[in-house]
């Protein structure tokens, strides 16, 4: 494992006005452990390798398809090479319902049969062709994206309501928080998403969740820290900042409150 997690940004090296970036890649070198500030979809169209996703290993070959959320950390290792189509998607493009279905639970990773692989490859190539045209039709591109994502959802067992909260505006804010907790969104930012003022949002949030906004945010960070402790060899200091904490002393105090253990004790306990 690497000594840190790298953060990949959607438009860091791409001069693109859209919120979708589609490309075909020939991967010959392993990637460092990293995460994204966007949703990533990749389809392997040739070659072999393996994928370390949230500490678990998955073999890759033609037809391997995975969709990564903003909270997933991974690395891709070609053996000896992988040819794939990559799509980076800004989560602001997706409806709340579609986003909830795609980003709840475990990451979506599948091994498609040849027929489904050909269909998915064709759809992604249409997206890539439009995305790379001189003047992309953004509505057409977005509709293609929705077709791709809905086809993926056909592979997901129906588990009913994904986020079973009563208050719909609060549900939208919670979904955003689950995606962006490492960025420390402010309560006022979440209130705007819910179309509430800050005071009403805070009161309603506590009523629906049984805890304050800051308590819920810290819970998400601590749960993610536990995952990193068990799945990586990152140092405690690095995990602290990867989870969005700005103070190591605050991180250590909250981790002890939530688990009864220090981070190192928690890691050793699982060995």
PDB file of C-alpha atoms in Angstrom:
ATOM      1  CA  UNK A   1       0.000   0.000   0.000  1.00  0.00           C
ATOM      2  CA  UNK A   2       1.052   3.572  -0.585  1.00  0.00           C
ATOM      3  CA  UNK A   3       1.841   5.951   2.239  1.00  0.00           C
ATOM      4  CA  UNK A   4      -1.051   8.246   1.377  1.00  0.00           C
ATOM      5  CA  UNK A   5      -4.267   8.488  -0.609  1.00  0.00           C
ATOM      6  CA  UNK A   6      -4.199  10.795  -3.598  1.00  0.00           C
ATOM      7  CA  UNK A   7      -7.271  12.843  -4.472  1.00  0.00           C
ATOM      8  CA  UNK A   8      -8.198  13.043  -8.154  1.00  0.00           C
ATOM      9  CA  UNK A   9     -10.253  16.034  -9.270  1.00  0.00           C
ATOM     10  CA  UNK A  10     -12.726  15.925 -12.128  1.00  0.00           C
ATOM     11  CA  UNK A  11     -11.307  18.866 -14.072  1.00  0.00           C
ATOM     12  CA  UNK A  12      -7.770  19.065 -12.727  1.00  0.00           C
ATOM     13  CA  UNK A  13      -6.170  18.485 -16.114  1.00  0.00           C
ATOM     14  CA  UNK A  14      -9.121  18.743 -18.467  1.00  0.00           C
ATOM     15  CA  UNK A  15     -10.321  21.925 -20.116  1.00  0.00           C
ATOM     16  CA  UNK A  16     -13.917  20.800 -20.474  1.00  0.00           C
ATOM     17  CA  UNK A  17     -17.058  22.849 -19.902  1.00  0.00           C
ATOM     18  CA  UNK A  18     -19.213  19.778 -19.152  1.00  0.00           C
ATOM     19  CA  UNK A  19     -19.478  17.786 -15.951  1.00  0.00           C
ATOM     20  CA  UNK A  20     -18.763  14.509 -17.755  1.00  0.00           C
ATOM     21  CA  UNK A  21     -15.352  13.419 -19.015  1.00  0.00           C
ATOM     22  CA  UNK A  22     -15.127  10.201 -21.072  1.00  0.00           C
ATOM     23  CA  UNK A  23     -11.918   8.656 -22.383  1.00  0.00           C
ATOM     24  CA  UNK A  24     -10.388   5.389 -23.528  1.00  0.00           C
ATOM     25  CA  UNK A  25      -7.221   4.404 -21.690  1.00  0.00           C
ATOM     26  CA  UNK A  26      -4.467   1.883 -22.186  1.00  0.00           C
ATOM     27  CA  UNK A  27      -3.188   1.266 -18.653  1.00  0.00           C
ATOM     28  CA  UNK A  28       0.276  -0.266 -18.309  1.00  0.00           C
ATOM     29  CA  UNK A  29       1.310   1.068 -14.894  1.00  0.00           C
ATOM     30  CA  UNK A  30      -0.331   0.564 -11.504  1.00  0.00           C
ATOM     31  CA  UNK A  31      -2.105   3.556  -9.985  1.00  0.00           C
ATOM     32  CA  UNK A  32      -1.444   4.838  -6.485  1.00  0.00           C
ATOM     33  CA  UNK A  33      -4.142   4.392  -3.859  1.00  0.00           C
ATOM     34  CA  UNK A  34      -6.570   7.247  -4.497  1.00  0.00           C
ATOM     35  CA  UNK A  35     -10.111   8.605  -4.305  1.00  0.00           C
ATOM     36  CA  UNK A  36     -12.065  11.100  -6.383  1.00  0.00           C
ATOM     37  CA  UNK A  37     -14.272  14.111  -5.912  1.00  0.00           C
ATOM     38  CA  UNK A  38     -16.562  12.644  -8.577  1.00  0.00           C
ATOM     39  CA  UNK A  39     -18.332   9.411  -9.446  1.00  0.00           C
ATOM     40  CA  UNK A  40     -16.174   7.178 -11.639  1.00  0.00           C
ATOM     41  CA  UNK A  41     -17.335   4.450 -13.996  1.00  0.00           C
ATOM     42  CA  UNK A  42     -14.881   2.125 -15.737  1.00  0.00           C
ATOM     43  CA  UNK A  43     -15.443  -0.751 -18.160  1.00  0.00           C
ATOM     44  CA  UNK A  44     -12.553  -3.068 -18.998  1.00  0.00           C
ATOM     45  CA  UNK A  45     -12.651  -3.865 -22.730  1.00  0.00           C
ATOM     46  CA  UNK A  46      -9.389  -5.815 -22.993  1.00  0.00           C
ATOM     47  CA  UNK A  47      -6.507  -7.130 -20.918  1.00  0.00           C
ATOM     48  CA  UNK A  48      -6.160  -8.396 -17.378  1.00  0.00           C
ATOM     49  CA  UNK A  49      -5.269  -7.106 -13.936  1.00  0.00           C
ATOM     50  CA  UNK A  50      -6.735  -6.604 -10.511  1.00  0.00           C
ATOM     51  CA  UNK A  51      -8.447  -3.872  -8.531  1.00  0.00           C
ATOM     52  CA  UNK A  52      -7.971  -3.079  -4.842  1.00  0.00           C
ATOM     53  CA  UNK A  53     -11.237  -1.455  -3.787  1.00  0.00           C
ATOM     54  CA  UNK A  54     -11.734  -0.433  -0.150  1.00  0.00           C
ATOM     55  CA  UNK A  55      -9.105  -3.000   0.818  1.00  0.00           C
ATOM     56  CA  UNK A  56     -10.649  -5.878  -1.166  1.00  0.00           C
ATOM     57  CA  UNK A  57      -9.099  -7.452  -4.262  1.00  0.00           C
ATOM     58  CA  UNK A  58     -11.137  -8.001  -7.453  1.00  0.00           C
ATOM     59  CA  UNK A  59      -9.782  -9.611 -10.600  1.00  0.00           C
ATOM     60  CA  UNK A  60     -10.218  -7.593 -13.811  1.00  0.00           C
ATOM     61  CA  UNK A  61     -10.715  -8.807 -17.382  1.00  0.00           C
ATOM     62  CA  UNK A  62     -12.916  -7.936 -20.352  1.00  0.00           C
ATOM     63  CA  UNK A  63     -16.398  -7.147 -19.050  1.00  0.00           C
ATOM     64  CA  UNK A  64     -15.318  -5.972 -15.593  1.00  0.00           C
ATOM     65  CA  UNK A  65     -17.437  -2.950 -14.714  1.00  0.00           C
ATOM     66  CA  UNK A  66     -17.286  -0.838 -11.579  1.00  0.00           C
ATOM     67  CA  UNK A  67     -18.864   2.378 -10.390  1.00  0.00           C
ATOM     68  CA  UNK A  68     -17.060   4.195  -7.590  1.00  0.00           C
ATOM     69  CA  UNK A  69     -18.589   6.613  -5.102  1.00  0.00           C
ATOM     70  CA  UNK A  70     -16.849   9.621  -3.581  1.00  0.00           C
ATOM     71  CA  UNK A  71     -16.127   7.618  -0.411  1.00  0.00           C
ATOM     72  CA  UNK A  72     -14.401   4.702  -2.167  1.00  0.00           C
ATOM     73  CA  UNK A  73     -10.611   4.386  -2.264  1.00  0.00           C
ATOM     74  CA  UNK A  74      -8.919   2.159  -4.807  1.00  0.00           C
ATOM     75  CA  UNK A  75      -5.951   1.311  -6.982  1.00  0.00           C
ATOM     76  CA  UNK A  76      -5.828  -0.411 -10.377  1.00  0.00           C
ATOM     77  CA  UNK A  77      -3.052  -2.858 -11.264  1.00  0.00           C
ATOM     78  CA  UNK A  78      -2.667  -4.060 -14.900  1.00  0.00           C
ATOM     79  CA  UNK A  79      -1.182  -7.535 -15.498  1.00  0.00           C
ATOM     80  CA  UNK A  80       0.432  -6.690 -17.863  1.00  0.00           C
ATOM     81  CA  UNK A  81      -2.020  -4.150 -19.340  1.00  0.00           C
ATOM     82  CA  UNK A  82      -5.645  -3.076 -19.225  1.00  0.00           C
ATOM     83  CA  UNK A  83      -7.645  -1.294 -21.882  1.00  0.00           C
ATOM     84  CA  UNK A  84     -10.679   0.452 -20.488  1.00  0.00           C
ATOM     85  CA  UNK A  85     -13.241   3.182 -21.028  1.00  0.00           C
ATOM     86  CA  UNK A  86     -13.418   5.653 -18.166  1.00  0.00           C
ATOM     87  CA  UNK A  87     -16.238   8.050 -17.362  1.00  0.00           C
ATOM     88  CA  UNK A  88     -15.943  10.740 -14.690  1.00  0.00           C
ATOM     89  CA  UNK A  89     -19.298  12.162 -13.583  1.00  0.00           C
ATOM     90  CA  UNK A  90     -20.050  15.179 -11.428  1.00  0.00           C
ATOM     91  CA  UNK A  91     -22.739  14.073  -8.951  1.00  0.00           C
ATOM     92  CA  UNK A  92     -24.617  17.364  -9.487  1.00  0.00           C
ATOM     93  CA  UNK A  93     -25.811  15.979 -12.846  1.00  0.00           C
ATOM     94  CA  UNK A  94     -27.882  13.210 -11.274  1.00  0.00           C
ATOM     95  CA  UNK A  95     -31.322  13.320  -9.706  1.00  0.00           C
ATOM     96  CA  UNK A  96     -31.586  12.628  -5.978  1.00  0.00           C
ATOM     97  CA  UNK A  97     -33.345   9.297  -6.564  1.00  0.00           C
ATOM     98  CA  UNK A  98     -30.802   8.068  -9.117  1.00  0.00           C
ATOM     99  CA  UNK A  99     -27.889   9.236  -7.008  1.00  0.00           C
ATOM    100  CA  UNK A 100     -29.286   7.495  -3.933  1.00  0.00           C
ATOM    101  CA  UNK A 101     -29.647   4.199  -5.796  1.00  0.00           C
ATOM    102  CA  UNK A 102     -26.148   4.397  -7.244  1.00  0.00           C
ATOM    103  CA  UNK A 103     -24.301   5.458  -4.130  1.00  0.00           C
ATOM    104  CA  UNK A 104     -25.925   3.574  -1.263  1.00  0.00           C
ATOM    105  CA  UNK A 105     -24.549   0.369   0.180  1.00  0.00           C
ATOM    106  CA  UNK A 106     -21.501  -1.291  -1.308  1.00  0.00           C
ATOM    107  CA  UNK A 107     -19.744  -0.158  -4.503  1.00  0.00           C
ATOM    108  CA  UNK A 108     -21.135  -1.551  -7.750  1.00  0.00           C
ATOM    109  CA  UNK A 109     -18.679  -3.983  -9.342  1.00  0.00           C
ATOM    110  CA  UNK A 110     -19.689  -6.640 -11.884  1.00  0.00           C
ATOM    111  CA  UNK A 111     -18.358  -9.080 -14.419  1.00  0.00           C
ATOM    112  CA  UNK A 112     -20.592  -8.655 -17.485  1.00  0.00           C
ATOM    113  CA  UNK A 113     -21.195 -11.365 -20.054  1.00  0.00           C
ATOM    114  CA  UNK A 114     -20.077 -10.693 -23.630  1.00  0.00           C
ATOM    115  CA  UNK A 115     -23.480  -9.510 -24.832  1.00  0.00           C
ATOM    116  CA  UNK A 116     -23.885  -6.997 -22.000  1.00  0.00           C
ATOM    117  CA  UNK A 117     -20.246  -5.918 -22.373  1.00  0.00           C
ATOM    118  CA  UNK A 118     -20.815  -5.075 -26.047  1.00  0.00           C
ATOM    119  CA  UNK A 119     -23.957  -3.070 -25.240  1.00  0.00           C
ATOM    120  CA  UNK A 120     -22.233  -1.134 -22.442  1.00  0.00           C
ATOM    121  CA  UNK A 121     -19.158  -0.491 -24.589  1.00  0.00           C
ATOM    122  CA  UNK A 122     -21.321   0.860 -27.398  1.00  0.00           C
ATOM    123  CA  UNK A 123     -23.173   3.216 -25.033  1.00  0.00           C
ATOM    124  CA  UNK A 124     -19.925   4.467 -23.511  1.00  0.00           C
ATOM    125  CA  UNK A 125     -18.398   5.016 -26.952  1.00  0.00           C
ATOM    126  CA  UNK A 126     -21.414   7.108 -27.935  1.00  0.00           C
ATOM    127  CA  UNK A 127     -20.833   9.171 -24.787  1.00  0.00           C
ATOM    128  CA  UNK A 128     -17.148   9.498 -25.603  1.00  0.00           C
ATOM    129  CA  UNK A 129     -17.837  10.508 -29.211  1.00  0.00           C
ATOM    130  CA  UNK A 130     -20.244  13.254 -28.144  1.00  0.00           C
ATOM    131  CA  UNK A 131     -18.081  14.362 -25.222  1.00  0.00           C
ATOM    132  CA  UNK A 132     -15.078  14.778 -27.530  1.00  0.00           C
ATOM    133  CA  UNK A 133     -16.939  16.540 -30.343  1.00  0.00           C
ATOM    134  CA  UNK A 134     -16.231  20.193 -31.088  1.00  0.00           C
ATOM    135  CA  UNK A 135     -19.543  21.382 -29.636  1.00  0.00           C
ATOM    136  CA  UNK A 136     -21.019  18.626 -27.444  1.00  0.00           C
ATOM    137  CA  UNK A 137     -24.792  18.530 -27.090  1.00  0.00           C
ATOM    138  CA  UNK A 138     -25.005  18.557 -23.293  1.00  0.00           C
ATOM    139  CA  UNK A 139     -28.616  17.358 -23.127  1.00  0.00           C
ATOM    140  CA  UNK A 140     -27.930  14.446 -25.486  1.00  0.00           C
ATOM    141  CA  UNK A 141     -24.821  13.573 -23.484  1.00  0.00           C
ATOM    142  CA  UNK A 142     -26.738  13.663 -20.204  1.00  0.00           C
ATOM    143  CA  UNK A 143     -29.459  11.413 -21.655  1.00  0.00           C
ATOM    144  CA  UNK A 144     -26.810   8.933 -22.792  1.00  0.00           C
ATOM    145  CA  UNK A 145     -25.334   9.004 -19.294  1.00  0.00           C
ATOM    146  CA  UNK A 146     -28.736   8.240 -17.760  1.00  0.00           C
ATOM    147  CA  UNK A 147     -29.136   5.297 -20.173  1.00  0.00           C
ATOM    148  CA  UNK A 148     -25.770   3.927 -19.022  1.00  0.00           C
ATOM    149  CA  UNK A 149     -26.621   4.304 -15.334  1.00  0.00           C
ATOM    150  CA  UNK A 150     -30.128   2.871 -15.656  1.00  0.00           C
ATOM    151  CA  UNK A 151     -28.682  -0.156 -17.422  1.00  0.00           C
ATOM    152  CA  UNK A 152     -26.288  -0.639 -14.514  1.00  0.00           C
ATOM    153  CA  UNK A 153     -29.174  -0.387 -12.059  1.00  0.00           C
ATOM    154  CA  UNK A 154     -30.827  -3.351 -13.799  1.00  0.00           C
ATOM    155  CA  UNK A 155     -27.976  -5.408 -12.348  1.00  0.00           C
ATOM    156  CA  UNK A 156     -28.729  -4.242  -8.790  1.00  0.00           C
ATOM    157  CA  UNK A 157     -31.283  -6.211  -6.729  1.00  0.00           C
ATOM    158  CA  UNK A 158     -34.247  -4.083  -5.718  1.00  0.00           C
ATOM    159  CA  UNK A 159     -33.998  -3.469  -1.985  1.00  0.00           C
ATOM    160  CA  UNK A 160     -36.863  -0.991  -1.675  1.00  0.00           C
ATOM    161  CA  UNK A 161     -36.312   2.541  -0.427  1.00  0.00           C
ATOM    162  CA  UNK A 162     -32.592   3.276  -0.280  1.00  0.00           C
ATOM    163  CA  UNK A 163     -32.655   6.082   2.272  1.00  0.00           C
ATOM    164  CA  UNK A 164     -35.658   5.513   4.545  1.00  0.00           C
ATOM    165  CA  UNK A 165     -35.968   8.977   6.021  1.00  0.00           C
ATOM    166  CA  UNK A 166     -39.363  10.600   6.445  1.00  0.00           C
ATOM    167  CA  UNK A 167     -38.491  14.202   5.665  1.00  0.00           C
ATOM    168  CA  UNK A 168     -37.712  14.433   1.919  1.00  0.00           C
ATOM    169  CA  UNK A 169     -35.680  17.691   2.044  1.00  0.00           C
ATOM    170  CA  UNK A 170     -33.568  16.320   4.896  1.00  0.00           C
ATOM    171  CA  UNK A 171     -33.100  13.111   2.898  1.00  0.00           C
ATOM    172  CA  UNK A 172     -31.527  15.135   0.074  1.00  0.00           C
ATOM    173  CA  UNK A 173     -29.156  16.819   2.518  1.00  0.00           C
ATOM    174  CA  UNK A 174     -28.156  13.503   4.089  1.00  0.00           C
ATOM    175  CA  UNK A 175     -27.398  12.029   0.689  1.00  0.00           C
ATOM    176  CA  UNK A 176     -25.159  14.999  -0.081  1.00  0.00           C
ATOM    177  CA  UNK A 177     -23.486  14.672   3.308  1.00  0.00           C
ATOM    178  CA  UNK A 178     -22.726  10.983   2.774  1.00  0.00           C
ATOM    179  CA  UNK A 179     -21.026  11.918  -0.500  1.00  0.00           C
ATOM    180  CA  UNK A 180     -19.111  14.977   0.737  1.00  0.00           C
ATOM    181  CA  UNK A 181     -18.480  14.567   4.475  1.00  0.00           C
ATOM    182  CA  UNK A 182     -14.699  14.693   4.002  1.00  0.00           C
ATOM    183  CA  UNK A 183     -15.090  18.234   2.676  1.00  0.00           C
ATOM    184  CA  UNK A 184     -16.743  19.410   5.915  1.00  0.00           C
ATOM    185  CA  UNK A 185     -19.859  21.011   4.422  1.00  0.00           C
ATOM    186  CA  UNK A 186     -21.356  23.604   6.737  1.00  0.00           C
ATOM    187  CA  UNK A 187     -24.799  23.299   8.248  1.00  0.00           C
ATOM    188  CA  UNK A 188     -25.887  26.365   6.281  1.00  0.00           C
ATOM    189  CA  UNK A 189     -24.829  24.634   3.048  1.00  0.00           C
ATOM    190  CA  UNK A 190     -26.972  21.588   3.852  1.00  0.00           C
ATOM    191  CA  UNK A 191     -29.855  23.847   4.876  1.00  0.00           C
ATOM    192  CA  UNK A 192     -29.802  25.420   1.402  1.00  0.00           C
ATOM    193  CA  UNK A 193     -29.995  21.970  -0.193  1.00  0.00           C
ATOM    194  CA  UNK A 194     -33.071  21.276   1.945  1.00  0.00           C
ATOM    195  CA  UNK A 195     -34.537  24.717   1.181  1.00  0.00           C
ATOM    196  CA  UNK A 196     -34.769  25.374   4.921  1.00  0.00           C
ATOM    197  CA  UNK A 197     -33.286  28.152   6.973  1.00  0.00           C
ATOM    198  CA  UNK A 198     -30.428  27.043   9.221  1.00  0.00           C
ATOM    199  CA  UNK A 199     -32.483  26.982  12.416  1.00  0.00           C
ATOM    200  CA  UNK A 200     -35.322  24.898  10.964  1.00  0.00           C
ATOM    201  CA  UNK A 201     -32.852  22.551   9.282  1.00  0.00           C
ATOM    202  CA  UNK A 202     -30.963  21.997  12.534  1.00  0.00           C
ATOM    203  CA  UNK A 203     -34.187  21.259  14.448  1.00  0.00           C
ATOM    204  CA  UNK A 204     -35.594  18.942  11.757  1.00  0.00           C
ATOM    205  CA  UNK A 205     -32.282  17.136  11.310  1.00  0.00           C
ATOM    206  CA  UNK A 206     -32.084  16.368  15.024  1.00  0.00           C
ATOM    207  CA  UNK A 207     -35.708  15.203  15.067  1.00  0.00           C
ATOM    208  CA  UNK A 208     -35.243  12.845  12.077  1.00  0.00           C
ATOM    209  CA  UNK A 209     -31.786  11.471  12.959  1.00  0.00           C
ATOM    210  CA  UNK A 210     -31.797  11.589  16.743  1.00  0.00           C
ATOM    211  CA  UNK A 211     -28.500  13.479  16.773  1.00  0.00           C
ATOM    212  CA  UNK A 212     -27.162  16.885  15.849  1.00  0.00           C
ATOM    213  CA  UNK A 213     -25.656  17.718  12.482  1.00  0.00           C
ATOM    214  CA  UNK A 214     -22.117  17.857  13.900  1.00  0.00           C
ATOM    215  CA  UNK A 215     -22.591  14.508  15.685  1.00  0.00           C
ATOM    216  CA  UNK A 216     -23.767  12.869  12.467  1.00  0.00           C
ATOM    217  CA  UNK A 217     -20.893  14.388  10.483  1.00  0.00           C
ATOM    218  CA  UNK A 218     -18.353  13.127  13.021  1.00  0.00           C
ATOM    219  CA  UNK A 219     -19.959   9.668  12.968  1.00  0.00           C
ATOM    220  CA  UNK A 220     -19.469   9.461   9.190  1.00  0.00           C
ATOM    221  CA  UNK A 221     -15.829  10.506   9.542  1.00  0.00           C
ATOM    222  CA  UNK A 222     -15.115   8.006  12.332  1.00  0.00           C
ATOM    223  CA  UNK A 223     -16.765   5.161  10.412  1.00  0.00           C
ATOM    224  CA  UNK A 224     -14.594   6.008   7.413  1.00  0.00           C
ATOM    225  CA  UNK A 225     -11.497   6.158   9.630  1.00  0.00           C
ATOM    226  CA  UNK A 226     -12.291   2.659  10.912  1.00  0.00           C
ATOM    227  CA  UNK A 227     -12.519   1.434   7.323  1.00  0.00           C
ATOM    228  CA  UNK A 228      -9.157   2.984   6.432  1.00  0.00           C
ATOM    229  CA  UNK A 229      -7.509   1.575   9.560  1.00  0.00           C
ATOM    230  CA  UNK A 230      -8.601  -1.958   8.680  1.00  0.00           C
ATOM    231  CA  UNK A 231      -8.093  -1.782   4.907  1.00  0.00           C
ATOM    232  CA  UNK A 232      -4.898   0.252   4.443  1.00  0.00           C
ATOM    233  CA  UNK A 233      -1.490   0.779   5.984  1.00  0.00           C
ATOM    234  CA  UNK A 234      -1.942   4.545   6.171  1.00  0.00           C
ATOM    235  CA  UNK A 235      -0.538   6.246   9.246  1.00  0.00           C
ATOM    236  CA  UNK A 236      -3.010   7.498  11.855  1.00  0.00           C
ATOM    237  CA  UNK A 237      -2.063  11.103  11.099  1.00  0.00           C
ATOM    238  CA  UNK A 238      -2.808  10.602   7.408  1.00  0.00           C
ATOM    239  CA  UNK A 239      -6.120   8.906   8.154  1.00  0.00           C
ATOM    240  CA  UNK A 240      -7.089  11.807  10.374  1.00  0.00           C
ATOM    241  CA  UNK A 241      -6.787  14.310   7.531  1.00  0.00           C
ATOM    242  CA  UNK A 242      -8.098  11.957   4.822  1.00  0.00           C
ATOM    243  CA  UNK A 243     -11.353  11.732   6.798  1.00  0.00           C
ATOM    244  CA  UNK A 244     -11.747  15.498   6.918  1.00  0.00           C
ATOM    245  CA  UNK A 245     -10.533  16.231  10.447  1.00  0.00           C
ATOM    246  CA  UNK A 246      -8.434  19.373  10.789  1.00  0.00           C
ATOM    247  CA  UNK A 247      -7.085  18.553  14.251  1.00  0.00           C
ATOM    248  CA  UNK A 248      -5.404  15.291  15.206  1.00  0.00           C
ATOM    249  CA  UNK A 249      -6.204  15.791  18.892  1.00  0.00           C
ATOM    250  CA  UNK A 250      -9.902  16.204  18.033  1.00  0.00           C
ATOM    251  CA  UNK A 251      -9.776  13.080  15.860  1.00  0.00           C
ATOM    252  CA  UNK A 252      -8.150  10.991  18.613  1.00  0.00           C
ATOM    253  CA  UNK A 253     -10.657  12.227  21.200  1.00  0.00           C
ATOM    254  CA  UNK A 254     -13.695  11.492  19.019  1.00  0.00           C
ATOM    255  CA  UNK A 255     -12.357   8.115  17.899  1.00  0.00           C
ATOM    256  CA  UNK A 256     -11.943   7.081  21.544  1.00  0.00           C
ATOM    257  CA  UNK A 257     -15.462   8.298  22.361  1.00  0.00           C
ATOM    258  CA  UNK A 258     -16.996   6.294  19.481  1.00  0.00           C
ATOM    259  CA  UNK A 259     -15.005   3.055  19.802  1.00  0.00           C
ATOM    260  CA  UNK A 260     -13.518   2.987  23.313  1.00  0.00           C
ATOM    261  CA  UNK A 261     -10.117   2.454  21.675  1.00  0.00           C
ATOM    262  CA  UNK A 262      -7.335   4.516  20.176  1.00  0.00           C
ATOM    263  CA  UNK A 263      -6.898   4.179  16.381  1.00  0.00           C
ATOM    264  CA  UNK A 264      -3.812   1.967  16.833  1.00  0.00           C
ATOM    265  CA  UNK A 265      -5.603  -0.232  19.365  1.00  0.00           C
ATOM    266  CA  UNK A 266      -8.533  -0.559  16.959  1.00  0.00           C
ATOM    267  CA  UNK A 267      -6.179  -1.597  14.134  1.00  0.00           C
ATOM    268  CA  UNK A 268      -4.317  -4.128  16.257  1.00  0.00           C
ATOM    269  CA  UNK A 269      -7.568  -5.601  17.582  1.00  0.00           C
ATOM    270  CA  UNK A 270      -8.512  -6.710  14.069  1.00  0.00           C
ATOM    271  CA  UNK A 271      -5.217  -8.511  13.436  1.00  0.00           C
TER     272      UNK A 271
END
